[in-house]
Amino acid sequence: MARRRRRAVSETPTLPNHGAWTPDGPTEPPVKVHEDAVIAVLKTVFDPEIPVDIYELGLIYAVEIGDDGHVKVEMTLTTPSCPSAQELPNQAEEAVRAVPGVTDVTVEVVWDPPWDQSRMSEDARLALNMY
């Protein structure tokens, strides 16, 4: 009598992520947006007056990624009268839009809670000599 071996959970095969077929032809499977990828591109956006990126400055308050690829970013600025008030949110939106799998981006500028220097990362403080 042959013994059946029980398959461990880690040995369970995963189904491949398939696209779909439409009258226009096959579609590619959706690409999952990873938070690390969104944060990485946000770290490429710099305040033109400060040599530190907006993520390390603590200007990014939240990143929400929907199952449909929509990314919502809540950010603030160092002050309401920031000269880059129009520029930085647009740059953040463009950077996030370039992440594979992102279908839409909403960048919302919020003022509550107000930004202060305690939101900066250790690296940002060192770069600005503010420890």
Short mmCIF file of C-alpha atoms in Angstrom, two decimals:
data_model
loop_
_atom_site.label_atom_id
_atom_site.label_comp_id
_atom_site.label_asym_id
_atom_site.label_seq_id
_atom_site.Cartn_x
_atom_site.Cartn_y
_atom_site.Cartn_z
CA MET A 1 0.00 0.00 0.00
CA ALA A 2 1.48 3.34 -1.05
CA ARG A 3 1.67 6.10 1.51
CA ARG A 4 0.58 9.57 0.53
CA ARG A 5 2.79 12.35 1.63
CA ARG A 6 1.05 15.42 3.01
CA ARG A 7 2.16 18.57 1.30
CA ALA A 8 3.47 21.30 3.59
CA VAL A 9 1.87 24.71 3.30
CA SER A 10 5.09 26.15 1.87
CA GLU A 11 4.99 23.52 -0.89
CA THR A 12 1.52 24.53 -2.04
CA PRO A 13 1.79 25.61 -5.64
CA THR A 14 0.85 29.17 -6.42
CA LEU A 15 -1.26 29.93 -9.41
CA PRO A 16 0.37 32.14 -11.99
CA ASN A 17 -0.95 35.66 -12.30
CA HIS A 18 -2.69 35.61 -15.69
CA GLY A 19 -4.03 38.43 -17.73
CA ALA A 20 -7.37 38.27 -19.44
CA TRP A 21 -8.54 37.93 -22.99
CA THR A 22 -10.70 40.65 -24.50
CA PRO A 23 -12.04 41.12 -28.03
CA ASP A 24 -9.11 43.50 -28.54
CA GLY A 25 -6.66 40.76 -27.60
CA PRO A 26 -4.99 39.49 -24.47
CA THR A 27 -4.27 41.83 -21.57
CA GLU A 28 -1.30 41.75 -19.27
CA PRO A 29 -1.79 40.75 -15.63
CA PRO A 30 -1.98 43.68 -13.24
CA VAL A 31 1.27 44.74 -11.61
CA LYS A 32 1.08 45.14 -7.84
CA VAL A 33 2.34 48.51 -6.64
CA HIS A 34 4.84 48.17 -3.80
CA GLU A 35 5.11 50.79 -1.08
CA ASP A 36 8.91 50.57 -1.19
CA ALA A 37 8.86 51.58 -4.86
CA VAL A 38 6.63 54.58 -4.12
CA ILE A 39 8.88 55.69 -1.26
CA ALA A 40 11.97 55.24 -3.43
CA VAL A 41 10.64 57.63 -6.08
CA LEU A 42 9.48 60.14 -3.46
CA LYS A 43 13.08 60.20 -2.25
CA THR A 44 14.07 61.56 -5.68
CA VAL A 45 12.03 64.75 -5.15
CA PHE A 46 14.04 67.50 -3.49
CA ASP A 47 13.01 70.85 -2.09
CA PRO A 48 14.97 73.29 -4.28
CA GLU A 49 15.95 75.36 -1.23
CA ILE A 50 17.05 72.42 0.93
CA PRO A 51 19.48 69.67 -0.16
CA VAL A 52 17.28 66.92 1.35
CA ASP A 53 14.48 64.93 -0.28
CA ILE A 54 10.85 65.43 0.75
CA TYR A 55 10.59 61.98 2.35
CA GLU A 56 13.60 62.43 4.63
CA LEU A 57 12.41 65.96 5.47
CA GLY A 58 9.24 64.36 6.87
CA LEU A 59 6.93 66.08 4.39
CA ILE A 60 5.22 62.79 3.43
CA TYR A 61 2.53 61.97 5.97
CA ALA A 62 0.82 58.99 4.31
CA VAL A 63 0.99 56.72 1.27
CA GLU A 64 -2.12 54.67 0.48
CA ILE A 65 -2.10 52.12 -2.34
CA GLY A 66 -5.37 50.78 -3.66
CA ASP A 67 -5.84 47.34 -5.19
CA ASP A 68 -6.60 49.09 -8.48
CA GLY A 69 -3.18 50.79 -8.55
CA HIS A 70 -4.43 54.19 -7.37
CA VAL A 71 -1.90 55.82 -5.05
CA LYS A 72 -2.85 58.59 -2.65
CA VAL A 73 -0.08 60.64 -1.05
CA GLU A 74 -0.69 63.03 1.82
CA MET A 75 2.08 65.53 2.19
CA THR A 76 2.75 68.88 3.74
CA LEU A 77 5.18 71.71 3.20
CA THR A 78 7.57 73.30 5.65
CA THR A 79 5.41 76.45 5.76
CA PRO A 80 2.15 77.55 4.09
CA SER A 81 4.10 80.30 2.33
CA CYS A 82 6.64 77.85 0.89
CA PRO A 83 7.81 79.12 -2.52
CA SER A 84 7.62 75.54 -3.85
CA ALA A 85 3.98 75.08 -2.83
CA GLN A 86 2.89 74.32 -6.40
CA GLU A 87 6.07 72.67 -7.61
CA LEU A 88 6.70 69.98 -4.96
CA PRO A 89 3.26 68.29 -5.03
CA ASN A 90 3.41 68.19 -8.85
CA GLN A 91 6.91 66.69 -8.78
CA ALA A 92 5.77 64.09 -6.23
CA GLU A 93 2.79 63.18 -8.43
CA GLU A 94 4.94 62.81 -11.54
CA ALA A 95 7.47 60.64 -9.69
CA VAL A 96 4.80 58.30 -8.27
CA ARG A 97 3.03 58.07 -11.64
CA ALA A 98 6.22 56.51 -13.08
CA VAL A 99 6.09 53.52 -10.69
CA PRO A 100 5.09 50.31 -12.50
CA GLY A 101 1.48 49.37 -11.82
CA VAL A 102 0.33 52.84 -10.75
CA THR A 103 -2.91 53.69 -12.55
CA ASP A 104 -3.63 57.05 -10.95
CA VAL A 105 -2.11 59.39 -8.36
CA THR A 106 -3.66 61.86 -5.97
CA VAL A 107 -1.36 64.14 -3.99
CA GLU A 108 -3.11 66.04 -1.24
CA VAL A 109 -1.36 68.84 0.64
CA VAL A 110 -2.43 68.83 4.29
CA TRP A 111 -1.57 71.26 7.08
CA ASP A 112 -2.64 69.25 10.09
CA PRO A 113 -0.54 68.30 11.90
CA PRO A 114 1.80 71.15 11.07
CA TRP A 115 5.31 70.21 10.00
CA ASP A 116 8.17 70.76 12.42
CA GLN A 117 11.81 69.73 12.53
CA SER A 118 11.08 66.66 14.68
CA ARG A 119 9.59 64.99 11.57
CA MET A 120 12.96 64.94 9.79
CA SER A 121 14.93 61.71 9.64
CA GLU A 122 18.30 61.40 11.34
CA ASP A 123 19.98 61.57 7.91
CA ALA A 124 18.19 64.84 7.12
CA ARG A 125 19.23 66.35 10.43
CA LEU A 126 22.84 65.40 9.80
CA ALA A 127 22.77 66.82 6.27
CA LEU A 128 21.40 70.11 7.57
CA ASN A 129 23.53 70.19 10.76
CA MET A 130 20.37 70.17 12.90
CA TYR A 131 20.90 67.56 15.57
#
